[in-house]
């Protein structure tokens, strides 16, 4: 595995770049906007393709690099389903897998620091966000934080992992880089409590000042979505209502860009083809299946995904590949559901 721990000095944030092999797909956890150029450079040097940019939660102390990485690389953005970010490409829930080629991280919901906090687990390590820090825990006094829930996330979930599991947090202010579950259980001062009440009491009396960046970072991190308006302005978007009216017409080819797990959980539009977003480029290039479909038949390609972000990027890519009939469903399955469009499971 390729693994890089990257540091932002201003916010003391750790970001993590992971890939299973040189030349393969990569994902990044908790990227910082100001460091995006550094990440892009490193991804290139390591000969990787960035396919997912993931935030463990909505950050209050720095602006996320998710949107900028998506705009530069056409990777998808990923957060938990509870997040208040306006649009992200893919939302995860407890029990899901966060996958790239050769790697599958277990996704666990660990609320408490915020109500959208998640941790991601590999067999030998866990990325804990701000739920569990090295000799500390994330504050619980804003963004729907809840010290009772955090106690449950830490004691009920994270500390159940094997003692040797490496702990990689989203921040460290003292210069520590990594710990283990066993070490934190034994020596983390916040975890030396006898009951949830004692933990709540401890967290209620921290009296911390708000993060300096909070008033800037939180609103910015809530507006991370791709400007689907630009695709609409070019006439390449259909509302869910218009798309529903086209259902069953022989000249429409509906193309679902989501992952299998998303299709199973949320259902699919009847009669659609499954072309996962990472395989898009080979499919729309000359000789590719969608390229043939669009050019040798009169079918118009109608892309969709979860929230319209992958499909907006797909329309742009298809147009760039000369497939002028390509369109997408603005707002994705989320909008389709709100318009009462039929789904198959
Ligand atoms: Fe945080």
CSV table of C-alpha atoms and ligand atoms in Angstrom, one decimal:
chain,number,residue,atom,x,y,z
A,1,UNK,CA,0.0,0.0,0.0
A,2,UNK,CA,1.1,3.6,-0.7
A,3,UNK,CA,0.4,5.7,2.4
A,4,UNK,CA,1.3,9.3,3.0
A,5,UNK,CA,0.5,11.4,6.1
A,6,UNK,CA,0.5,15.1,5.1
A,7,UNK,CA,0.4,18.1,7.4
A,8,UNK,CA,-1.1,21.5,7.3
A,9,UNK,CA,0.8,23.7,9.8
A,10,UNK,CA,-1.8,26.5,9.9
A,11,UNK,CA,-4.7,24.3,11.1
A,12,UNK,CA,-2.5,21.3,12.4
A,13,UNK,CA,-4.6,19.1,10.1
A,14,UNK,CA,-3.4,15.7,8.9
A,15,UNK,CA,-4.5,14.5,5.5
A,16,UNK,CA,-3.9,11.0,4.3
A,17,UNK,CA,-3.2,9.8,0.7
A,18,UNK,CA,-3.8,6.1,0.1
A,19,UNK,CA,-3.4,3.8,-2.9
A,20,UNK,CA,-2.9,0.1,-3.3
A,21,UNK,CA,-0.1,0.3,-5.9
A,22,UNK,CA,1.9,2.7,-8.0
A,23,UNK,CA,0.0,3.6,-11.2
A,24,UNK,CA,-3.3,2.9,-9.4
A,25,UNK,CA,-6.3,4.7,-8.0
A,26,UNK,CA,-5.9,6.9,-4.9
A,27,UNK,CA,-8.1,8.5,-2.3
A,28,UNK,CA,-7.4,11.3,0.1
A,29,UNK,CA,-8.9,11.8,3.5
A,30,UNK,CA,-9.4,15.3,5.0
A,31,UNK,CA,-7.5,17.4,2.4
A,32,UNK,CA,-6.9,21.2,3.2
A,33,UNK,CA,-7.7,23.8,0.5
A,34,UNK,CA,-4.3,25.6,0.8
A,35,UNK,CA,-2.4,22.3,0.2
A,36,UNK,CA,-4.3,21.2,-2.9
A,37,UNK,CA,-1.3,22.0,-5.2
A,38,UNK,CA,1.0,20.0,-3.0
A,39,UNK,CA,-1.4,17.0,-3.1
A,40,UNK,CA,-1.8,17.2,-6.9
A,41,UNK,CA,2.0,17.3,-7.3
A,42,UNK,CA,2.5,14.3,-5.1
A,43,UNK,CA,-0.3,12.3,-6.8
A,44,UNK,CA,1.5,13.0,-10.1
A,45,UNK,CA,4.9,12.1,-8.7
A,46,UNK,CA,3.6,8.8,-7.4
A,47,UNK,CA,1.8,8.1,-10.7
A,48,UNK,CA,-1.6,7.9,-9.1
A,49,UNK,CA,-5.1,8.7,-10.2
A,50,UNK,CA,-7.1,10.5,-7.5
A,51,UNK,CA,-10.6,9.1,-7.6
A,52,UNK,CA,-12.0,10.0,-4.2
A,53,UNK,CA,-11.6,13.0,-1.8
A,54,UNK,CA,-13.2,12.3,1.5
A,55,UNK,CA,-13.9,14.4,4.6
A,56,UNK,CA,-14.4,12.6,8.0
A,57,UNK,CA,-16.7,15.5,9.0
A,58,UNK,CA,-17.6,19.1,8.2
A,59,UNK,CA,-14.5,20.9,9.5
A,60,UNK,CA,-14.6,24.2,11.4
A,61,UNK,CA,-10.9,25.1,11.5
A,62,UNK,CA,-9.9,24.9,7.8
A,63,UNK,CA,-11.5,25.0,4.4
A,64,UNK,CA,-11.8,21.6,2.8
A,65,UNK,CA,-9.9,20.7,-0.4
A,66,UNK,CA,-12.7,18.6,-1.6
A,67,UNK,CA,-14.2,21.0,-4.2
A,68,UNK,CA,-10.8,22.1,-5.6
A,69,UNK,CA,-9.6,18.5,-5.9
A,70,UNK,CA,-12.8,17.5,-7.7
A,71,UNK,CA,-12.5,20.5,-10.1
A,72,UNK,CA,-8.8,19.7,-10.8
A,73,UNK,CA,-9.0,15.9,-11.1
A,74,UNK,CA,-12.7,15.1,-11.7
A,75,UNK,CA,-12.5,12.8,-8.6
A,76,UNK,CA,-15.6,12.4,-6.6
A,77,UNK,CA,-16.3,14.0,-3.2
A,78,UNK,CA,-17.4,11.8,-0.3
A,79,UNK,CA,-18.9,12.5,3.1
A,80,UNK,CA,-21.3,10.9,5.5
A,81,UNK,CA,-25.1,11.0,4.8
A,82,UNK,CA,-25.7,13.4,7.8
A,83,UNK,CA,-23.5,16.2,6.4
A,84,UNK,CA,-24.8,19.7,5.9
A,85,UNK,CA,-22.5,20.3,2.9
A,86,UNK,CA,-24.8,21.3,0.0
A,87,UNK,CA,-23.7,18.8,-2.6
A,88,UNK,CA,-21.1,16.1,-2.4
A,89,UNK,CA,-20.9,13.3,-5.0
A,90,UNK,CA,-21.4,10.3,-2.7
A,91,UNK,CA,-22.8,10.0,0.8
A,92,UNK,CA,-21.8,7.1,3.0
A,93,UNK,CA,-23.6,5.4,5.9
A,94,UNK,CA,-22.5,3.2,8.8
A,95,UNK,CA,-21.6,-0.3,7.5
A,96,UNK,CA,-20.7,0.9,4.0
A,97,UNK,CA,-17.3,0.3,2.3
A,98,UNK,CA,-15.2,3.2,1.1
A,99,UNK,CA,-13.5,1.6,-1.9
A,100,UNK,CA,-10.9,2.3,-4.6
A,101,UNK,CA,-9.0,-0.2,-6.7
A,102,UNK,CA,-7.4,-2.7,-4.3
A,103,UNK,CA,-8.6,-1.1,-1.1
A,104,UNK,CA,-11.8,-1.2,0.9
A,105,UNK,CA,-12.2,0.8,4.1
A,106,UNK,CA,-14.9,-0.1,6.6
A,107,UNK,CA,-17.1,2.9,7.2
A,108,UNK,CA,-18.4,3.5,10.8
A,109,UNK,CA,-20.5,6.4,12.0
A,110,UNK,CA,-18.8,7.9,15.0
A,111,UNK,CA,-20.9,11.0,16.0
A,112,UNK,CA,-20.1,13.2,18.9
A,113,UNK,CA,-17.5,15.8,17.8
A,114,UNK,CA,-20.1,16.6,15.1
A,115,UNK,CA,-23.3,14.8,14.0
A,116,UNK,CA,-21.6,14.0,10.7
A,117,UNK,CA,-18.4,12.4,12.0
A,118,UNK,CA,-17.2,9.1,10.5
A,119,UNK,CA,-14.2,6.9,10.9
A,120,UNK,CA,-12.6,4.7,8.3
A,121,UNK,CA,-11.0,1.4,9.1
A,122,UNK,CA,-8.3,-0.8,7.4
A,123,UNK,CA,-7.2,-4.1,9.0
A,124,UNK,CA,-4.2,-2.4,10.7
A,125,UNK,CA,-5.3,1.2,11.1
A,126,UNK,CA,-8.2,3.5,11.7
A,127,UNK,CA,-8.7,7.1,10.5
A,128,UNK,CA,-10.6,8.7,13.4
A,129,UNK,CA,-11.2,12.2,12.2
A,130,UNK,CA,-11.7,14.4,15.3
A,131,UNK,CA,-13.5,11.7,17.2
A,132,UNK,CA,-10.4,10.2,18.8
A,133,UNK,CA,-7.2,12.2,18.9
A,134,UNK,CA,-3.8,11.3,20.3
A,135,UNK,CA,-4.2,11.8,24.0
A,136,UNK,CA,-7.3,13.8,23.4
A,137,UNK,CA,-10.8,13.8,21.8
A,138,UNK,CA,-12.5,16.3,19.5
A,139,UNK,CA,-14.5,19.0,21.2
A,140,UNK,CA,-18.2,18.5,21.3
A,141,UNK,CA,-19.5,22.0,22.0
A,142,UNK,CA,-20.6,23.1,18.5
A,143,UNK,CA,-21.9,21.7,15.1
A,144,UNK,CA,-24.4,19.5,16.9
A,145,UNK,CA,-21.6,18.0,19.0
A,146,UNK,CA,-22.7,15.6,21.7
A,147,UNK,CA,-20.3,14.3,24.4
A,148,UNK,CA,-22.7,11.4,25.2
A,149,UNK,CA,-22.7,10.2,21.6
A,150,UNK,CA,-18.9,10.7,21.4
A,151,UNK,CA,-18.5,8.5,24.5
A,152,UNK,CA,-20.5,5.8,22.8
A,153,UNK,CA,-18.5,6.2,19.5
A,154,UNK,CA,-15.2,5.9,21.3
A,155,UNK,CA,-16.0,3.3,23.9
A,156,UNK,CA,-18.6,1.4,22.0
A,157,UNK,CA,-16.9,1.4,18.6
A,158,UNK,CA,-13.3,2.6,18.3
A,159,UNK,CA,-12.0,1.0,21.5
A,160,UNK,CA,-13.5,-2.3,20.4
A,161,UNK,CA,-10.9,-2.5,17.6
A,162,UNK,CA,-7.8,-4.6,18.3
A,163,UNK,CA,-5.2,-2.9,20.6
A,164,UNK,CA,-2.5,-2.9,17.9
A,165,UNK,CA,-4.7,-0.9,15.5
A,166,UNK,CA,-2.9,2.3,14.5
A,167,UNK,CA,-4.8,5.5,15.2
A,168,UNK,CA,-4.5,8.3,12.6
A,169,UNK,CA,-6.4,11.4,13.6
A,170,UNK,CA,-7.4,14.5,11.6
A,171,UNK,CA,-5.4,16.8,13.9
A,172,UNK,CA,-2.5,16.9,16.3
A,173,UNK,CA,-1.3,20.1,18.0
A,174,UNK,CA,1.7,18.6,19.8
A,175,UNK,CA,3.5,17.0,16.9
A,176,UNK,CA,2.5,13.4,17.5
A,177,UNK,CA,1.7,11.5,14.3
A,178,UNK,CA,0.3,8.2,15.2
A,179,UNK,CA,-0.9,6.1,18.2
A,180,UNK,CA,-2.6,2.8,18.8
A,181,UNK,CA,-6.0,1.9,20.2
A,182,UNK,CA,-4.3,0.1,23.2
A,183,UNK,CA,-2.2,3.2,23.9
A,184,UNK,CA,-5.1,5.5,23.8
A,185,UNK,CA,-7.2,3.3,26.1
A,186,UNK,CA,-4.4,3.3,28.6
A,187,UNK,CA,-3.0,6.8,28.4
A,188,UNK,CA,-5.5,9.2,26.8
A,189,UNK,CA,-6.5,11.4,29.8
A,190,UNK,CA,-10.0,11.9,28.5
A,191,UNK,CA,-10.7,8.2,28.4
A,192,UNK,CA,-9.8,7.6,32.1
A,193,UNK,CA,-13.4,8.0,33.1
A,194,UNK,CA,-15.6,5.6,34.9
A,195,UNK,CA,-18.9,6.5,33.3
A,196,UNK,CA,-20.6,8.3,30.5
A,197,UNK,CA,-21.7,11.0,33.0
A,198,UNK,CA,-18.1,11.6,34.1
A,199,UNK,CA,-17.1,12.0,30.4
A,200,UNK,CA,-19.9,14.4,29.7
A,201,UNK,CA,-18.9,16.4,32.8
A,202,UNK,CA,-15.3,16.5,31.7
A,203,UNK,CA,-16.3,17.7,28.1
A,204,UNK,CA,-18.7,20.3,29.4
A,205,UNK,CA,-16.0,22.0,31.4
A,206,UNK,CA,-13.3,22.4,28.7
A,207,UNK,CA,-14.1,26.1,28.1
A,208,UNK,CA,-12.5,26.3,24.7
A,209,UNK,CA,-12.4,29.4,22.5
A,210,UNK,CA,-14.0,28.9,19.1
A,211,UNK,CA,-11.6,28.0,16.2
A,212,UNK,CA,-10.2,31.2,14.6
A,213,UNK,CA,-11.4,30.1,11.1
A,214,UNK,CA,-14.8,28.9,12.2
A,215,UNK,CA,-16.9,31.8,10.8
A,216,UNK,CA,-15.2,31.4,7.4
A,217,UNK,CA,-14.6,27.6,7.3
A,218,UNK,CA,-18.0,26.3,8.2
A,219,UNK,CA,-20.0,28.3,5.6
A,220,UNK,CA,-17.3,27.6,3.0
A,221,UNK,CA,-17.4,23.9,3.7
A,222,UNK,CA,-21.2,23.8,3.4
A,223,UNK,CA,-20.9,25.2,-0.2
A,224,UNK,CA,-18.6,22.6,-1.7
A,225,UNK,CA,-20.9,21.4,-4.5
A,226,UNK,CA,-20.0,21.6,-8.1
A,227,UNK,CA,-21.8,24.3,-10.1
A,228,UNK,CA,-24.3,22.2,-11.9
A,229,UNK,CA,-25.8,25.5,-13.0
A,230,UNK,CA,-23.0,25.9,-15.5
A,231,UNK,CA,-23.9,22.5,-17.2
A,232,UNK,CA,-27.6,23.6,-17.2
A,233,UNK,CA,-26.7,27.0,-18.7
A,234,UNK,CA,-25.1,25.1,-21.6
A,235,UNK,CA,-28.4,23.3,-22.1
A,236,UNK,CA,-27.0,19.9,-21.0
A,237,UNK,CA,-29.2,19.3,-18.0
A,238,UNK,CA,-32.8,17.9,-17.6
A,239,UNK,CA,-34.8,18.4,-14.5
A,240,UNK,CA,-36.0,15.2,-12.8
A,241,UNK,CA,-39.5,16.0,-13.9
A,242,UNK,CA,-38.5,16.3,-17.6
A,243,UNK,CA,-36.5,13.1,-17.3
A,244,UNK,CA,-39.5,11.2,-15.9
A,245,UNK,CA,-41.5,12.3,-18.9
A,246,UNK,CA,-38.9,10.7,-21.2
A,247,UNK,CA,-38.9,7.4,-19.4
A,248,UNK,CA,-39.5,4.5,-21.8
A,249,UNK,CA,-38.8,6.5,-25.0
A,250,UNK,CA,-36.7,4.3,-27.3
A,251,UNK,CA,-34.2,7.0,-28.2
A,252,UNK,CA,-33.1,7.6,-24.6
A,253,UNK,CA,-30.3,5.6,-23.0
A,254,UNK,CA,-30.2,6.1,-19.2
A,255,UNK,CA,-26.8,5.6,-17.7
A,256,UNK,CA,-26.3,5.1,-14.0
A,257,UNK,CA,-22.8,6.2,-12.9
A,258,UNK,CA,-23.1,5.2,-9.2
A,259,UNK,CA,-21.4,2.3,-7.4
A,260,UNK,CA,-23.1,-1.0,-6.9
A,261,UNK,CA,-23.7,-0.4,-3.2
A,262,UNK,CA,-25.5,2.9,-3.9
A,263,UNK,CA,-27.7,1.2,-6.5
A,264,UNK,CA,-28.6,-1.6,-4.1
A,265,UNK,CA,-29.5,0.8,-1.3
A,266,UNK,CA,-31.3,3.6,-3.2
A,267,UNK,CA,-32.7,1.7,-6.2
A,268,UNK,CA,-32.2,2.4,-10.0
A,269,UNK,CA,-34.2,4.0,-12.7
A,270,UNK,CA,-35.9,1.3,-14.7
A,271,UNK,CA,-34.1,0.3,-17.9
A,272,UNK,CA,-30.9,2.0,-17.2
A,273,UNK,CA,-27.4,0.8,-18.0
A,274,UNK,CA,-24.8,0.6,-15.3
A,275,UNK,CA,-21.5,2.4,-16.2
A,276,UNK,CA,-19.6,3.2,-12.9
A,277,UNK,CA,-18.1,6.6,-13.0
A,278,UNK,CA,-14.4,5.4,-12.8
A,279,UNK,CA,-15.0,3.5,-16.1
A,280,UNK,CA,-16.6,6.5,-17.9
A,281,UNK,CA,-13.6,7.7,-19.8
A,282,UNK,CA,-12.9,4.3,-21.5
A,283,UNK,CA,-16.6,4.0,-22.4
A,284,UNK,CA,-17.0,7.5,-24.0
A,285,UNK,CA,-13.7,7.3,-25.9
A,286,UNK,CA,-13.5,6.2,-29.5
A,287,UNK,CA,-14.4,2.5,-29.6
A,288,UNK,CA,-15.9,2.6,-26.1
A,289,UNK,CA,-19.4,1.2,-25.5
A,290,UNK,CA,-21.2,4.5,-24.9
A,291,UNK,CA,-19.3,6.1,-27.8
A,292,UNK,CA,-20.6,3.3,-30.1
A,293,UNK,CA,-24.1,3.5,-28.6
A,294,UNK,CA,-24.4,7.2,-29.3
A,295,UNK,CA,-22.7,7.2,-32.7
A,296,UNK,CA,-24.2,4.0,-34.2
A,297,UNK,CA,-27.8,4.5,-33.0
A,298,UNK,CA,-29.9,7.6,-32.6
A,299,UNK,CA,-29.9,7.1,-28.8
A,300,UNK,CA,-29.3,10.2,-26.6
A,301,UNK,CA,-27.2,9.5,-23.5
A,302,UNK,CA,-28.8,10.6,-20.3
A,303,UNK,CA,-26.4,10.3,-17.3
A,304,UNK,CA,-27.5,10.2,-13.7
A,305,UNK,CA,-25.9,9.6,-10.3
A,306,UNK,CA,-26.7,10.3,-6.6
A,307,UNK,CA,-26.8,14.1,-6.5
A,308,UNK,CA,-25.9,15.2,-10.1
A,309,UNK,CA,-22.2,15.8,-9.6
A,310,UNK,CA,-20.7,12.8,-11.2
A,311,UNK,CA,-23.3,13.1,-14.0
A,312,UNK,CA,-22.5,16.8,-14.5
A,313,UNK,CA,-18.8,15.8,-14.9
A,314,UNK,CA,-19.8,13.0,-17.2
A,315,UNK,CA,-21.8,15.2,-19.5
A,316,UNK,CA,-18.8,17.6,-19.8
A,317,UNK,CA,-16.5,14.6,-20.6
A,318,UNK,CA,-18.9,13.2,-23.1
A,319,UNK,CA,-19.3,16.5,-24.8
A,320,UNK,CA,-15.5,16.8,-24.9
A,321,UNK,CA,-15.4,13.4,-26.5
A,322,UNK,CA,-17.8,14.6,-29.3
A,323,UNK,CA,-21.0,13.1,-27.9
A,324,UNK,CA,-23.2,16.1,-28.5
A,325,UNK,CA,-26.4,14.5,-27.4
A,326,UNK,CA,-25.2,13.8,-23.8
A,327,UNK,CA,-27.3,15.2,-21.0
A,328,UNK,CA,-27.7,14.6,-17.3
A,329,UNK,CA,-30.4,14.6,-14.7
A,330,UNK,CA,-29.8,17.6,-12.5
A,331,UNK,CA,-29.7,16.7,-8.8
A,332,UNK,CA,-29.5,13.0,-9.5
A,333,UNK,CA,-31.5,10.3,-7.8
A,334,UNK,CA,-32.1,12.7,-4.9
A,335,UNK,CA,-34.0,15.0,-7.2
A,336,UNK,CA,-35.7,12.0,-9.0
A,337,UNK,CA,-37.0,10.8,-5.6
A,338,UNK,CA,-38.3,14.2,-4.8
A,339,UNK,CA,-40.2,14.3,-8.1
A,340,UNK,CA,-41.7,10.9,-7.4
A,341,UNK,CA,-39.8,9.2,-10.2
A,342,UNK,CA,-40.2,5.3,-10.3
A,343,UNK,CA,-37.4,3.2,-9.0
A,344,UNK,CA,-36.5,-0.5,-9.3
A,345,UNK,CA,-34.7,-2.4,-6.6
B,1,LIG,FE1,-13.3,18.9,13.5
